[in-house]
PDB file of C-alpha atoms in Angstrom:
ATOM      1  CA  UNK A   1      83.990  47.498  79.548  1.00 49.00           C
ATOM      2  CA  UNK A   2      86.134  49.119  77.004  1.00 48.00           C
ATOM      3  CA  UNK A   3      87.813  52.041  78.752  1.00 65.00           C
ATOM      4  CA  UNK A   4      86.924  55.638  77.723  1.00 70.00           C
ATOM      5  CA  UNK A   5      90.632  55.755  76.293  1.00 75.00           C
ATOM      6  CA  UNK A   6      90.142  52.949  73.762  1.00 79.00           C
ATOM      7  CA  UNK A   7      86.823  54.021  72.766  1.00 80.00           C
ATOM      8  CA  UNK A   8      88.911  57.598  71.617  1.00 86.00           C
ATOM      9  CA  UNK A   9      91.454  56.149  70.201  1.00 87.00           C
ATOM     10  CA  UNK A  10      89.703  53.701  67.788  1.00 85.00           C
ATOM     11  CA  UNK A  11      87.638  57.142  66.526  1.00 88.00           C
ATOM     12  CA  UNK A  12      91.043  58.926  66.284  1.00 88.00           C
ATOM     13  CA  UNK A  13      92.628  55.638  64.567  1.00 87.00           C
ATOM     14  CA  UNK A  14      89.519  55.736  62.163  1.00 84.00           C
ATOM     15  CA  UNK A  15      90.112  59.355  60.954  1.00 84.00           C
ATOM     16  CA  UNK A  16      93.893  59.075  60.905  1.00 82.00           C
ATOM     17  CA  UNK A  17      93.183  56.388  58.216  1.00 80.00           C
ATOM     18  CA  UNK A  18      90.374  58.355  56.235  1.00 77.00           C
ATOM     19  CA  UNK A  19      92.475  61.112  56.907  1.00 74.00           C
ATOM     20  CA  UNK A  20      95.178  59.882  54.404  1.00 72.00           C
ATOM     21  CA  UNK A  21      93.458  57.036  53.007  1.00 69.00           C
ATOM     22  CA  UNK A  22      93.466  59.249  49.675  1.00 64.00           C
ATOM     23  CA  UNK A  23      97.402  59.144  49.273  1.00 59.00           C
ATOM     24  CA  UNK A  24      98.684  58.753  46.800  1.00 55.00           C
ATOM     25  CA  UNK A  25      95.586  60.216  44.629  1.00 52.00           C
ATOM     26  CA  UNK A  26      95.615  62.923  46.644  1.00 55.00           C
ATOM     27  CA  UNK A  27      98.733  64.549  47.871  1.00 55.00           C
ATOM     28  CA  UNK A  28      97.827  67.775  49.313  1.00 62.00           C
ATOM     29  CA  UNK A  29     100.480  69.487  51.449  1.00 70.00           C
ATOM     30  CA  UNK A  30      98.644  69.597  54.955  1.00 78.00           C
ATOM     31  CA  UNK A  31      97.381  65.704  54.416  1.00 78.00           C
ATOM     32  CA  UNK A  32     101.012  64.228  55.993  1.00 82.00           C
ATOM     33  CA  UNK A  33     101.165  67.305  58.348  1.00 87.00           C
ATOM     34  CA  UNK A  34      97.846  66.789  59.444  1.00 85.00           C
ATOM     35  CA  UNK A  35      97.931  62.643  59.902  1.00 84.00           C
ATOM     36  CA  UNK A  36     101.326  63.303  61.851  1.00 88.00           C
ATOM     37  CA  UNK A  37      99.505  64.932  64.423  1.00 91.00           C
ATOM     38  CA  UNK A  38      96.590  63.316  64.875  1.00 89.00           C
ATOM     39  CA  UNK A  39      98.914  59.960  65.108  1.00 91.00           C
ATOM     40  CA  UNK A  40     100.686  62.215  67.750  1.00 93.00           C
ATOM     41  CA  UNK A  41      97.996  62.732  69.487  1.00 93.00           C
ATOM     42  CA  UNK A  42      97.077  59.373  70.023  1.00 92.00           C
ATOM     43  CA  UNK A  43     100.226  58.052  70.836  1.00 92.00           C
ATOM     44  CA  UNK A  44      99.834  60.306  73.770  1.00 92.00           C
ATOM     45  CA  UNK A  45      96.181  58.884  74.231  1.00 89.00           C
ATOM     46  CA  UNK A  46      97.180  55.711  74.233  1.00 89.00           C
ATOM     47  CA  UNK A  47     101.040  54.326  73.302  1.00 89.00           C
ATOM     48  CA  UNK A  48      99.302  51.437  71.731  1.00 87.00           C
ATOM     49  CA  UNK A  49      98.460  53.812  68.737  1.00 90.00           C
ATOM     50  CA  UNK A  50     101.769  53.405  67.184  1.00 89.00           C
ATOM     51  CA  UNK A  51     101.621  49.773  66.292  1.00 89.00           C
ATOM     52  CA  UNK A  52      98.741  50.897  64.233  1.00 87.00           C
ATOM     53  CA  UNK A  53     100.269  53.657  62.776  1.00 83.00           C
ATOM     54  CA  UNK A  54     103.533  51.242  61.875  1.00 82.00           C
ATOM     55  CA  UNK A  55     100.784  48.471  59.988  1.00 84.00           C
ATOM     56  CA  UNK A  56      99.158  51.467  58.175  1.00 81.00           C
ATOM     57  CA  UNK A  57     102.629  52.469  57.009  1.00 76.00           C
ATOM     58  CA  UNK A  58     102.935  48.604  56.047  1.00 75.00           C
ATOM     59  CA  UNK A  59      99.837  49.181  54.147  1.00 77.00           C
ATOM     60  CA  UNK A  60     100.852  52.147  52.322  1.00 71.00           C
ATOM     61  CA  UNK A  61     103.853  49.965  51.097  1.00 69.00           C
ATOM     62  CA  UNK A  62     101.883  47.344  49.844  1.00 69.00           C
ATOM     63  CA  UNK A  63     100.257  49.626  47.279  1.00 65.00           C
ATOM     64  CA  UNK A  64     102.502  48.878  43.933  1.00 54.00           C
ATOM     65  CA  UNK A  65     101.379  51.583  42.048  1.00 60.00           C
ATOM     66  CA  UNK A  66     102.516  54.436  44.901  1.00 59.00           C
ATOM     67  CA  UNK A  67     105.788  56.444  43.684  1.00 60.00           C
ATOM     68  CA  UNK A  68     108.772  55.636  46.350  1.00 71.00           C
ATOM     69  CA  UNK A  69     109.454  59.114  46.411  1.00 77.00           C
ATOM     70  CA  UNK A  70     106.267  60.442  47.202  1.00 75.00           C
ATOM     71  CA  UNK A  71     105.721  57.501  49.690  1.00 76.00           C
ATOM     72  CA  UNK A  72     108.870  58.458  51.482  1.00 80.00           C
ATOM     73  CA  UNK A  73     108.514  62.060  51.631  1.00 82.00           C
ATOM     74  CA  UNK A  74     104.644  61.871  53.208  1.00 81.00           C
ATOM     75  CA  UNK A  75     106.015  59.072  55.827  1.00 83.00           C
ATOM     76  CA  UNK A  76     109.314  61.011  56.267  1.00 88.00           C
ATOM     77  CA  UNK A  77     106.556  64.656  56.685  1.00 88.00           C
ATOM     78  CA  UNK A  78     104.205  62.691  59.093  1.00 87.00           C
ATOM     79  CA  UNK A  79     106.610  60.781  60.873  1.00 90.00           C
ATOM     80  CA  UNK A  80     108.482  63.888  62.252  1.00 93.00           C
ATOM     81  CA  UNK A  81     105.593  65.944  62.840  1.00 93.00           C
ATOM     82  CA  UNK A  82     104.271  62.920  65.059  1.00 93.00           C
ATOM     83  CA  UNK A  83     107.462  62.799  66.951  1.00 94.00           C
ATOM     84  CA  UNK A  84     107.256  66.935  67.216  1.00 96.00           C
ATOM     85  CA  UNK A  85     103.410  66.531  68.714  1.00 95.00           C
ATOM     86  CA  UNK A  86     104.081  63.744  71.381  1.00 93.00           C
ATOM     87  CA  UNK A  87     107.790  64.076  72.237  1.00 95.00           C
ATOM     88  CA  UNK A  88     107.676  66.880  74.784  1.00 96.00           C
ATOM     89  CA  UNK A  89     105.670  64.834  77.067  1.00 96.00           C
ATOM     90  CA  UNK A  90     108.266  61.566  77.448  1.00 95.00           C
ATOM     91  CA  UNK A  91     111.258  65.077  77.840  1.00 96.00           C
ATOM     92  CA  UNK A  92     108.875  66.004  80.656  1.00 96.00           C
ATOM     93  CA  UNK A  93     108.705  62.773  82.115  1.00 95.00           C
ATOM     94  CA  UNK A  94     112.562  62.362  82.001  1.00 95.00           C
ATOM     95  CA  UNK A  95     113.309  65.544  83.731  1.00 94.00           C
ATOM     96  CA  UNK A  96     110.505  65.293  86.355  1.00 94.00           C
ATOM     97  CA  UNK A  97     110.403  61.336  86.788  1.00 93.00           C
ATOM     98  CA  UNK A  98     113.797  59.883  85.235  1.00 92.00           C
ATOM     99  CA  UNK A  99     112.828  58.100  82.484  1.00 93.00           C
ATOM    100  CA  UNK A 100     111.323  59.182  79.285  1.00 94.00           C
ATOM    101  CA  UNK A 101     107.933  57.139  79.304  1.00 92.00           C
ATOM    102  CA  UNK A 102     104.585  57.799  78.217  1.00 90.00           C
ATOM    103  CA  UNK A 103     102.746  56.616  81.183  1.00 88.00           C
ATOM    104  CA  UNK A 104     103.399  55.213  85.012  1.00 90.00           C
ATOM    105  CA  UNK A 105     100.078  53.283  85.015  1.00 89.00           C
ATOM    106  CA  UNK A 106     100.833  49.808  83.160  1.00 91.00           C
ATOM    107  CA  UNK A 107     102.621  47.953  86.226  1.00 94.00           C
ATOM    108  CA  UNK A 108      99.553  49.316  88.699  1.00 94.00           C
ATOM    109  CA  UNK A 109      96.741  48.505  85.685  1.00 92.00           C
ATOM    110  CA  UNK A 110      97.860  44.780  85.557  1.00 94.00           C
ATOM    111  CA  UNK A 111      98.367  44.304  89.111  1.00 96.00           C
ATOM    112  CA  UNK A 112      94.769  45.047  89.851  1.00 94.00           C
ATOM    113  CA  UNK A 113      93.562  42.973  86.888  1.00 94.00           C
ATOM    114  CA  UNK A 114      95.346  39.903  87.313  1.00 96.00           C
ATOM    115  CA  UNK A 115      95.068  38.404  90.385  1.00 94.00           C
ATOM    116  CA  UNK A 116      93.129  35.779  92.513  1.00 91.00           C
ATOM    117  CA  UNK A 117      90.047  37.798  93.088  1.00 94.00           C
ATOM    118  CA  UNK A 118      89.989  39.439  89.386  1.00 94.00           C
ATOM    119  CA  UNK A 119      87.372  39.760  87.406  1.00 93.00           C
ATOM    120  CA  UNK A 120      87.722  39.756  83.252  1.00 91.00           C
ATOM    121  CA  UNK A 121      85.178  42.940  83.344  1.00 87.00           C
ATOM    122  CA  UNK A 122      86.738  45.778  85.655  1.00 84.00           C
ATOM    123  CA  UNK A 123      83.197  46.984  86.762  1.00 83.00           C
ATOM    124  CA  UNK A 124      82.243  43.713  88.001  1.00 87.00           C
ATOM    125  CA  UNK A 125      86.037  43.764  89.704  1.00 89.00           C
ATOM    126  CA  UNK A 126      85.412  47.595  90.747  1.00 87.00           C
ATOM    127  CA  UNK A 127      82.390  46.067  92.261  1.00 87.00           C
ATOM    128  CA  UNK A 128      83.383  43.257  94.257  1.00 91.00           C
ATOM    129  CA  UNK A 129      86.085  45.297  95.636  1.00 92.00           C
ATOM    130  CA  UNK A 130      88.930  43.571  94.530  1.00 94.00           C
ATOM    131  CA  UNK A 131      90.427  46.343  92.355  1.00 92.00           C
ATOM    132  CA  UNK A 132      90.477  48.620  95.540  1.00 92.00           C
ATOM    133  CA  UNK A 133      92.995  46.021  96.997  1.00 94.00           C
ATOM    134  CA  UNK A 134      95.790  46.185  94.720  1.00 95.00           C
ATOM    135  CA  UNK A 135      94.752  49.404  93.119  1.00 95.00           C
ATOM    136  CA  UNK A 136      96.587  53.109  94.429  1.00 94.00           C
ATOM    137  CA  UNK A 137      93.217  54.784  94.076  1.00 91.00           C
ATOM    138  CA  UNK A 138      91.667  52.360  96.980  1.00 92.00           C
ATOM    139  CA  UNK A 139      94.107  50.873  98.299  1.00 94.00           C
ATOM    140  CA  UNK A 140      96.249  53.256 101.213  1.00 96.00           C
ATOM    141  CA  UNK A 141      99.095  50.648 101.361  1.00 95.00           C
ATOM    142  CA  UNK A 142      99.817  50.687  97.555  1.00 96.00           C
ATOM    143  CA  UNK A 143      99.116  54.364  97.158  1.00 96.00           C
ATOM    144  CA  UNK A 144     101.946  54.788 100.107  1.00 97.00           C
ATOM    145  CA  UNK A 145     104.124  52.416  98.181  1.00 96.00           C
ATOM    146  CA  UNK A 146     104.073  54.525  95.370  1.00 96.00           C
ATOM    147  CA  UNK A 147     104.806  57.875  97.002  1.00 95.00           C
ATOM    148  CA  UNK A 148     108.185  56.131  98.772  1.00 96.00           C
ATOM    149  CA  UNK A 149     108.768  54.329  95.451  1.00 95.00           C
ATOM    150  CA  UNK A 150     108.286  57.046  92.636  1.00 94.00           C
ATOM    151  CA  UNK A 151     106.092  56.540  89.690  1.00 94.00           C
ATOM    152  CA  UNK A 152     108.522  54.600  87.416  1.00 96.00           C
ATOM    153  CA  UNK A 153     109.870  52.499  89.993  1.00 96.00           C
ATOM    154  CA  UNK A 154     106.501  51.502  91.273  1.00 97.00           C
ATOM    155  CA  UNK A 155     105.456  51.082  87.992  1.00 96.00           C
ATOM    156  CA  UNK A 156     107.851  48.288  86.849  1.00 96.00           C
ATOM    157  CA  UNK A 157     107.683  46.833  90.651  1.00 97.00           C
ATOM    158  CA  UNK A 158     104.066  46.017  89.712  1.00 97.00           C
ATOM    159  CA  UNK A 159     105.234  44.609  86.264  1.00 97.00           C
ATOM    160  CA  UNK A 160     107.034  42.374  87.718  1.00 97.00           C
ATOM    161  CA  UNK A 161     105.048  41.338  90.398  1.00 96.00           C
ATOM    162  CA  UNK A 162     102.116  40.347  88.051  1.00 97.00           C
ATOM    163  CA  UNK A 163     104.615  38.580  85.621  1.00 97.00           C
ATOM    164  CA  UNK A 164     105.229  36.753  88.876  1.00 97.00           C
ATOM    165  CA  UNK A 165     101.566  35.690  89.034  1.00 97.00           C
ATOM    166  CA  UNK A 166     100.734  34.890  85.963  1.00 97.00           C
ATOM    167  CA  UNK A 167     103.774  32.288  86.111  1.00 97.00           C
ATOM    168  CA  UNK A 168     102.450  30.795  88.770  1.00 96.00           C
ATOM    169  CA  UNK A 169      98.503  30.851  87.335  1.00 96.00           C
ATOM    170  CA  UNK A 170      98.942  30.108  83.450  1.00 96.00           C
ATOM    171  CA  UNK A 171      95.512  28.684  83.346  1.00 95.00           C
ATOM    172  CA  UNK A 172      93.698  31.399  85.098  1.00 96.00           C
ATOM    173  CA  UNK A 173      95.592  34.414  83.079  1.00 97.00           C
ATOM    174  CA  UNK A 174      94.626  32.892  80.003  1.00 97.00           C
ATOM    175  CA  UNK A 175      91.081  32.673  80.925  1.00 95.00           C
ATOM    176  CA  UNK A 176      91.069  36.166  81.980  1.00 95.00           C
ATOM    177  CA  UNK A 177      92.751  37.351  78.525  1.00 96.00           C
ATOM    178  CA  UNK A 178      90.632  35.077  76.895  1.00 96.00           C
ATOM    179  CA  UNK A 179      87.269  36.542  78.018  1.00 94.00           C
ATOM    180  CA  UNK A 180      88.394  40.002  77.933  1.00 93.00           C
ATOM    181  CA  UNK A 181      89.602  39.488  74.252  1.00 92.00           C
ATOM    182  CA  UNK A 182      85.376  38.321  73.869  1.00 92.00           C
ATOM    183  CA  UNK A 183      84.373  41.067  76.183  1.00 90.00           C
ATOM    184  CA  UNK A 184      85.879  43.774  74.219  1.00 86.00           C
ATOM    185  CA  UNK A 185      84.041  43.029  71.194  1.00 88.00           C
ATOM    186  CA  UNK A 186      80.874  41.968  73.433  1.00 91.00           C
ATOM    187  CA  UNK A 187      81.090  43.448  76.481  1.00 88.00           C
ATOM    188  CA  UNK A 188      79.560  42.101  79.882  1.00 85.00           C
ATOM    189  CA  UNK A 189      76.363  43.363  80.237  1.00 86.00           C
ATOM    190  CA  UNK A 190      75.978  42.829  84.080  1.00 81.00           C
ATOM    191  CA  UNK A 191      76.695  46.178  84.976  1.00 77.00           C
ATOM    192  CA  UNK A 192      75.854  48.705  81.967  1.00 80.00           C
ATOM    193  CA  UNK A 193      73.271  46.828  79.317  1.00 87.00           C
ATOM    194  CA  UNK A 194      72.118  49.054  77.070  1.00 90.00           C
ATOM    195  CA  UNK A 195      76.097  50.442  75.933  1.00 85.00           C
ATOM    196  CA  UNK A 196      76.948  46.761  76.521  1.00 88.00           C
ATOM    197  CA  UNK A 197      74.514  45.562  73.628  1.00 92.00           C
ATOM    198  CA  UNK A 198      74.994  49.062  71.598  1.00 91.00           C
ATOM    199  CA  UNK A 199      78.323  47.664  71.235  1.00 89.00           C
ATOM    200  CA  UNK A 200      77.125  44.246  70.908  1.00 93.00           C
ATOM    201  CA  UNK A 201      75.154  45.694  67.177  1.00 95.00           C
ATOM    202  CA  UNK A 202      77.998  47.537  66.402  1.00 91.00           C
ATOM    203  CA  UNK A 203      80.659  44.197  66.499  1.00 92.00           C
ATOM    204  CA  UNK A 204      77.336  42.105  64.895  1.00 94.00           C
ATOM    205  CA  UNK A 205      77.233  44.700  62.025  1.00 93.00           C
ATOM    206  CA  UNK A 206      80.917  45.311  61.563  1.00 90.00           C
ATOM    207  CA  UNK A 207      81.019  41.174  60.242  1.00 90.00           C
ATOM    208  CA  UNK A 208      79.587  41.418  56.970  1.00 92.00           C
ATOM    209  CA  UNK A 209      81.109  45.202  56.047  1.00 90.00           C
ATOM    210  CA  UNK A 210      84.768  43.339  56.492  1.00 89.00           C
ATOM    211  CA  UNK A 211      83.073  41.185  54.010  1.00 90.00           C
ATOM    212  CA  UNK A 212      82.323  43.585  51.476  1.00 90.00           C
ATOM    213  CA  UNK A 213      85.045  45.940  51.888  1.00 87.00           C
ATOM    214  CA  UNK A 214      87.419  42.296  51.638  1.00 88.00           C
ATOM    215  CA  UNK A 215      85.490  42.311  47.794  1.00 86.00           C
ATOM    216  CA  UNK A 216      86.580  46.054  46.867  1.00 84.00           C
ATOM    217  CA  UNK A 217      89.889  46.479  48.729  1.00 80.00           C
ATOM    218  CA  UNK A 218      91.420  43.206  50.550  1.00 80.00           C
ATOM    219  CA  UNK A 219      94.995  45.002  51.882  1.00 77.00           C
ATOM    220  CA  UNK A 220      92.465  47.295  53.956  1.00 79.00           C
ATOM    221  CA  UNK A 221      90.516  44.570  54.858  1.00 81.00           C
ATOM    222  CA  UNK A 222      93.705  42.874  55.633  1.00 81.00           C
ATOM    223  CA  UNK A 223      94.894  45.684  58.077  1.00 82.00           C
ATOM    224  CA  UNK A 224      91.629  45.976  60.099  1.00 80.00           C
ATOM    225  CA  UNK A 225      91.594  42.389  60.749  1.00 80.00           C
TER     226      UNK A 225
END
């Protein structure tokens, strides 16, 4: 069970790179403008969209035949126009919360997902109850732990608490990662089949286009993988 976030942010991720895909062939003035905010964007959808944005860039350096100049000037263009689109949220955070972060939610995510009772698909752990335990939503004990905490506090509490865990359950964290790593790209089909196999096709079919796009252009084939 991918979560609706993830699902977004792979689309966005996928027209950020068509987007500008073109450079340096095509070099219109709105293309860096308009990748800097979509990468924006999804920085704010999910913070894990900038380690994608940072191997594209990686990419773009890898091409021999791009001009330094130009490839400076469209990074330089969409870099600050990214930073303009999702900065105002982390000022938010640090006047309202104390610290400039992007979200509150990683320490509480983990917490419910790794643990004794955890499942490595969160419906089947949504399910069996066990996410309402540790979770704010469900559980009254955590979600009054927060409020008397605050959001950032509670949030690297939580952190902590599951880095606590796994080091004293190597073997079951890994087996959790492990199958969720599988899951993602097959997902468990106990609770929702028919999106569970759609994206079952999807993973089947994507195998042999990395094979022919590895024939016309390997760096991009390089970068997906």
């Amino acid at each position: 069970m991918p979560q609706w976030d993830a699902v977004y942010t792979a689309a966005g991720l996928m027209i950020l790179c068509a987007c500008s895909a073109r450079f340096p062939e095509r070099m219109d003035n709105w293309r860096p403008i308009l990748s800097g905010t979509l990468l924006g964007l999804l920085i704010l959808l999910n913070p894990l969209a900038a380690i994608v944005g940072a191997a594209w860039i990686v990419v773009f350096i890898g091409r021999k035949h791009v001009l330094q100049i130009r490839l400076l000037r469209f990074l330089a263009v969409a870099a600050l126009t990214a930073g303009a689109v999702f900065a105002p949220w982390p000022l938010r955070n640090w006047r309202t919360l104390g610290s400039p972060v992007l979200r509150t939610n990683l320490g509480m995510t983990v917490y419910a997902s790794n643990n004794s009772c955890a499942h490595s698909s969160m419906a089947v752990t949504h399910a069996s109850g066990c996410y309402d335990v540790y979770h704010p939503n469900g559980s009254l004990a955590e979600s009054l732990k927060l409020v008397s905490m605050g959001e950032v506090a509670y949030d690297r509490f939580r952190t902590e608490s599951t880095l606590g865990w796994i080091h004293q359950n190597p073997p079951r964290f890994v087996q959790l990662t492990a199958r969720r790593v599988i899951e993602f790209w097959f997902p468990n089909t106990l609770k929702e089949p028919v999106s569970a196999y759609g994206v079952w096709i999807c993973t089947a079919l994507s195998i042999p286009g990395l094979a022919l796009l590895w024939k016309r252009q390997a760096l991009i084939a390089r970068f997906l993988l």
